[in-house]
Amino acid sequence: MKNSMGEKWVLAVAGGIALGIGLLVGSSPVAFYASSEIELGHSASLLSEIRAPAMVLIVFGLAMLAAVGVPKIRAAVLVAAAMLYLSYGIGRLISLAMDGMPHSNLLVAMALEVGVGLLCAFAYWRHVKPA
């Protein structure tokens, strides 16, 4: 029997985080990044490059939240969520190795991304493993 309550919980948390971060970055990127001591300035091109992945987070977050109530899409969305979070986390790990220590907020983000990504991957594995 599948643990749909666990899957729903993982997707609700992952979706809420992605949607929240996407909305914060999309609506106020300068202030959001300033909290990690990153100065964006007011370049329209740079802000466009920042807001584009924010929209990706919003769309994926909405898909994760939708999958809480739509079992037919749950497996696919769990895979997508795992890929999204793990790609961010692994990207930060690579940057840590290549570029050095970032602000502590970004280390927390990295830990959350890897943790949530692994939770999504585990939930997917539990979803598809034979009984």
PDB file of C-alpha atoms in Angstrom:
ATOM      1  CA  MET A   1       0.000   0.000   0.000  1.00  0.00           C
ATOM      2  CA  LYS A   2       1.278   3.419  -0.903  1.00  0.00           C
ATOM      3  CA  ASN A   3       1.922   6.063   1.740  1.00  0.00           C
ATOM      4  CA  SER A   4      -0.141   8.787   0.094  1.00  0.00           C
ATOM      5  CA  MET A   5      -0.249  10.878   3.288  1.00  0.00           C
ATOM      6  CA  GLY A   6       3.554  11.024   3.348  1.00  0.00           C
ATOM      7  CA  GLU A   7       3.665  11.925  -0.329  1.00  0.00           C
ATOM      8  CA  LYS A   8       1.085  14.647   0.194  1.00  0.00           C
ATOM      9  CA  TRP A   9       3.035  16.060   3.138  1.00  0.00           C
ATOM     10  CA  VAL A  10       6.308  16.095   1.176  1.00  0.00           C
ATOM     11  CA  LEU A  11       4.640  17.746  -1.811  1.00  0.00           C
ATOM     12  CA  ALA A  12       2.867  20.315   0.358  1.00  0.00           C
ATOM     13  CA  VAL A  13       6.124  21.330   2.067  1.00  0.00           C
ATOM     14  CA  ALA A  14       8.152  21.302  -1.157  1.00  0.00           C
ATOM     15  CA  GLY A  15       5.440  23.182  -3.035  1.00  0.00           C
ATOM     16  CA  GLY A  16       4.998  25.768  -0.301  1.00  0.00           C
ATOM     17  CA  ILE A  17       8.726  26.474  -0.170  1.00  0.00           C
ATOM     18  CA  ALA A  18       9.072  26.729  -3.957  1.00  0.00           C
ATOM     19  CA  LEU A  19       5.999  28.929  -4.308  1.00  0.00           C
ATOM     20  CA  GLY A  20       7.009  31.169  -1.401  1.00  0.00           C
ATOM     21  CA  ILE A  21      10.582  31.672  -2.569  1.00  0.00           C
ATOM     22  CA  GLY A  22       9.415  32.195  -6.150  1.00  0.00           C
ATOM     23  CA  LEU A  23       6.921  34.850  -5.087  1.00  0.00           C
ATOM     24  CA  LEU A  24       9.440  36.628  -2.849  1.00  0.00           C
ATOM     25  CA  VAL A  25      12.174  36.663  -5.494  1.00  0.00           C
ATOM     26  CA  GLY A  26       9.763  37.535  -8.286  1.00  0.00           C
ATOM     27  CA  SER A  27       8.136  40.414  -6.462  1.00  0.00           C
ATOM     28  CA  SER A  28      11.167  41.919  -4.730  1.00  0.00           C
ATOM     29  CA  PRO A  29      14.467  40.472  -5.938  1.00  0.00           C
ATOM     30  CA  VAL A  30      16.656  43.336  -4.710  1.00  0.00           C
ATOM     31  CA  ALA A  31      15.379  43.063  -1.127  1.00  0.00           C
ATOM     32  CA  PHE A  32      15.363  39.250  -1.167  1.00  0.00           C
ATOM     33  CA  TYR A  33      18.981  38.973  -2.263  1.00  0.00           C
ATOM     34  CA  ALA A  34      20.087  41.797   0.029  1.00  0.00           C
ATOM     35  CA  SER A  35      19.207  39.518   2.962  1.00  0.00           C
ATOM     36  CA  SER A  36      22.170  37.354   1.875  1.00  0.00           C
ATOM     37  CA  GLU A  37      24.412  40.378   1.282  1.00  0.00           C
ATOM     38  CA  ILE A  38      24.033  40.151  -2.503  1.00  0.00           C
ATOM     39  CA  GLU A  39      23.732  43.522  -4.226  1.00  0.00           C
ATOM     40  CA  LEU A  40      21.749  43.280  -7.452  1.00  0.00           C
ATOM     41  CA  GLY A  41      21.513  46.956  -8.262  1.00  0.00           C
ATOM     42  CA  HIS A  42      18.817  48.044 -10.674  1.00  0.00           C
ATOM     43  CA  SER A  43      19.936  46.614 -14.009  1.00  0.00           C
ATOM     44  CA  ALA A  44      16.834  45.636 -15.957  1.00  0.00           C
ATOM     45  CA  SER A  45      18.781  42.805 -17.609  1.00  0.00           C
ATOM     46  CA  LEU A  46      20.015  41.359 -14.324  1.00  0.00           C
ATOM     47  CA  LEU A  47      16.583  41.628 -12.712  1.00  0.00           C
ATOM     48  CA  SER A  48      15.099  39.844 -15.732  1.00  0.00           C
ATOM     49  CA  GLU A  49      17.610  37.021 -15.248  1.00  0.00           C
ATOM     50  CA  ILE A  50      16.644  36.812 -11.578  1.00  0.00           C
ATOM     51  CA  ARG A  51      12.880  36.895 -12.115  1.00  0.00           C
ATOM     52  CA  ALA A  52      12.895  34.170 -14.801  1.00  0.00           C
ATOM     53  CA  PRO A  53      13.925  31.328 -12.438  1.00  0.00           C
ATOM     54  CA  ALA A  54      11.559  32.793  -9.833  1.00  0.00           C
ATOM     55  CA  MET A  55       8.729  32.035 -12.251  1.00  0.00           C
ATOM     56  CA  VAL A  56      10.049  28.484 -12.630  1.00  0.00           C
ATOM     57  CA  LEU A  57       9.839  28.091  -8.854  1.00  0.00           C
ATOM     58  CA  ILE A  58       6.285  29.472  -8.843  1.00  0.00           C
ATOM     59  CA  VAL A  59       5.118  27.094 -11.572  1.00  0.00           C
ATOM     60  CA  PHE A  60       6.787  24.057 -10.019  1.00  0.00           C
ATOM     61  CA  GLY A  61       5.480  25.034  -6.583  1.00  0.00           C
ATOM     62  CA  LEU A  62       1.939  25.239  -7.947  1.00  0.00           C
ATOM     63  CA  ALA A  63       2.365  21.844  -9.635  1.00  0.00           C
ATOM     64  CA  MET A  64       3.562  20.320  -6.352  1.00  0.00           C
ATOM     65  CA  LEU A  65       0.606  21.757  -4.483  1.00  0.00           C
ATOM     66  CA  ALA A  66      -1.780  20.557  -7.198  1.00  0.00           C
ATOM     67  CA  ALA A  67      -0.341  17.041  -6.946  1.00  0.00           C
ATOM     68  CA  VAL A  68      -1.409  16.911  -3.298  1.00  0.00           C
ATOM     69  CA  GLY A  69      -4.995  16.639  -4.536  1.00  0.00           C
ATOM     70  CA  VAL A  70      -4.468  14.918  -7.886  1.00  0.00           C
ATOM     71  CA  PRO A  71      -3.063  11.408  -7.415  1.00  0.00           C
ATOM     72  CA  LYS A  72      -2.664  10.804 -11.170  1.00  0.00           C
ATOM     73  CA  ILE A  73       0.124  13.391 -11.467  1.00  0.00           C
ATOM     74  CA  ARG A  74       1.760  12.704  -8.109  1.00  0.00           C
ATOM     75  CA  ALA A  75       4.565  10.386  -9.294  1.00  0.00           C
ATOM     76  CA  ALA A  76       5.632  12.698 -12.128  1.00  0.00           C
ATOM     77  CA  VAL A  77       5.556  15.749  -9.877  1.00  0.00           C
ATOM     78  CA  LEU A  78       7.591  13.977  -7.187  1.00  0.00           C
ATOM     79  CA  VAL A  79      10.282  13.281  -9.803  1.00  0.00           C
ATOM     80  CA  ALA A  80      10.165  16.883 -11.032  1.00  0.00           C
ATOM     81  CA  ALA A  81      10.354  18.200  -7.464  1.00  0.00           C
ATOM     82  CA  ALA A  82      13.331  15.970  -6.671  1.00  0.00           C
ATOM     83  CA  MET A  83      15.125  17.133  -9.819  1.00  0.00           C
ATOM     84  CA  LEU A  84      14.360  20.804  -9.116  1.00  0.00           C
ATOM     85  CA  TYR A  85      15.534  20.789  -5.508  1.00  0.00           C
ATOM     86  CA  LEU A  86      18.532  18.514  -6.038  1.00  0.00           C
ATOM     87  CA  SER A  87      19.725  20.551  -9.028  1.00  0.00           C
ATOM     88  CA  TYR A  88      19.702  23.711  -6.912  1.00  0.00           C
ATOM     89  CA  GLY A  89      21.412  21.960  -3.995  1.00  0.00           C
ATOM     90  CA  ILE A  90      24.055  20.241  -6.123  1.00  0.00           C
ATOM     91  CA  GLY A  91      24.698  23.497  -7.965  1.00  0.00           C
ATOM     92  CA  ARG A  92      25.382  25.172  -4.626  1.00  0.00           C
ATOM     93  CA  LEU A  93      27.666  22.304  -3.566  1.00  0.00           C
ATOM     94  CA  ILE A  94      29.661  22.702  -6.784  1.00  0.00           C
ATOM     95  CA  SER A  95      29.858  26.448  -6.207  1.00  0.00           C
ATOM     96  CA  LEU A  96      31.019  25.862  -2.639  1.00  0.00           C
ATOM     97  CA  ALA A  97      33.853  23.668  -3.906  1.00  0.00           C
ATOM     98  CA  MET A  98      34.801  25.993  -6.774  1.00  0.00           C
ATOM     99  CA  ASP A  99      34.117  29.456  -5.359  1.00  0.00           C
ATOM    100  CA  GLY A 100      34.419  29.161  -1.594  1.00  0.00           C
ATOM    101  CA  MET A 101      32.118  29.793   1.334  1.00  0.00           C
ATOM    102  CA  PRO A 102      28.947  31.803   0.600  1.00  0.00           C
ATOM    103  CA  HIS A 103      26.763  33.711   3.075  1.00  0.00           C
ATOM    104  CA  SER A 104      25.250  31.511   5.809  1.00  0.00           C
ATOM    105  CA  ASN A 105      21.745  32.015   4.355  1.00  0.00           C
ATOM    106  CA  LEU A 106      22.905  30.276   1.187  1.00  0.00           C
ATOM    107  CA  LEU A 107      24.343  27.369   3.173  1.00  0.00           C
ATOM    108  CA  VAL A 108      20.966  26.957   4.860  1.00  0.00           C
ATOM    109  CA  ALA A 109      19.293  27.111   1.450  1.00  0.00           C
ATOM    110  CA  MET A 110      21.676  24.430   0.170  1.00  0.00           C
ATOM    111  CA  ALA A 111      20.890  22.134   3.096  1.00  0.00           C
ATOM    112  CA  LEU A 112      17.154  22.628   2.632  1.00  0.00           C
ATOM    113  CA  GLU A 113      17.366  22.048  -1.109  1.00  0.00           C
ATOM    114  CA  VAL A 114      19.310  18.811  -0.734  1.00  0.00           C
ATOM    115  CA  GLY A 115      17.079  17.669   2.137  1.00  0.00           C
ATOM    116  CA  VAL A 116      13.800  18.419   0.381  1.00  0.00           C
ATOM    117  CA  GLY A 117      15.130  16.959  -2.876  1.00  0.00           C
ATOM    118  CA  LEU A 118      16.070  13.729  -1.116  1.00  0.00           C
ATOM    119  CA  LEU A 119      12.661  13.599   0.591  1.00  0.00           C
ATOM    120  CA  CYS A 120      10.955  13.973  -2.786  1.00  0.00           C
ATOM    121  CA  ALA A 121      13.184  11.276  -4.311  1.00  0.00           C
ATOM    122  CA  PHE A 122      12.467   8.951  -1.376  1.00  0.00           C
ATOM    123  CA  ALA A 123       8.706   9.605  -1.638  1.00  0.00           C
ATOM    124  CA  TYR A 124       8.863   8.794  -5.346  1.00  0.00           C
ATOM    125  CA  TRP A 125      10.838   5.616  -4.677  1.00  0.00           C
ATOM    126  CA  ARG A 126       8.250   4.554  -2.095  1.00  0.00           C
ATOM    127  CA  HIS A 127       5.490   5.392  -4.595  1.00  0.00           C
ATOM    128  CA  VAL A 128       6.825   3.145  -7.351  1.00  0.00           C
ATOM    129  CA  LYS A 129       8.545   0.328  -5.448  1.00  0.00           C
ATOM    130  CA  PRO A 130       6.804  -3.040  -5.734  1.00  0.00           C
ATOM    131  CA  ALA A 131       4.756  -4.089  -2.698  1.00  0.00           C
TER     132      ALA A 131
END
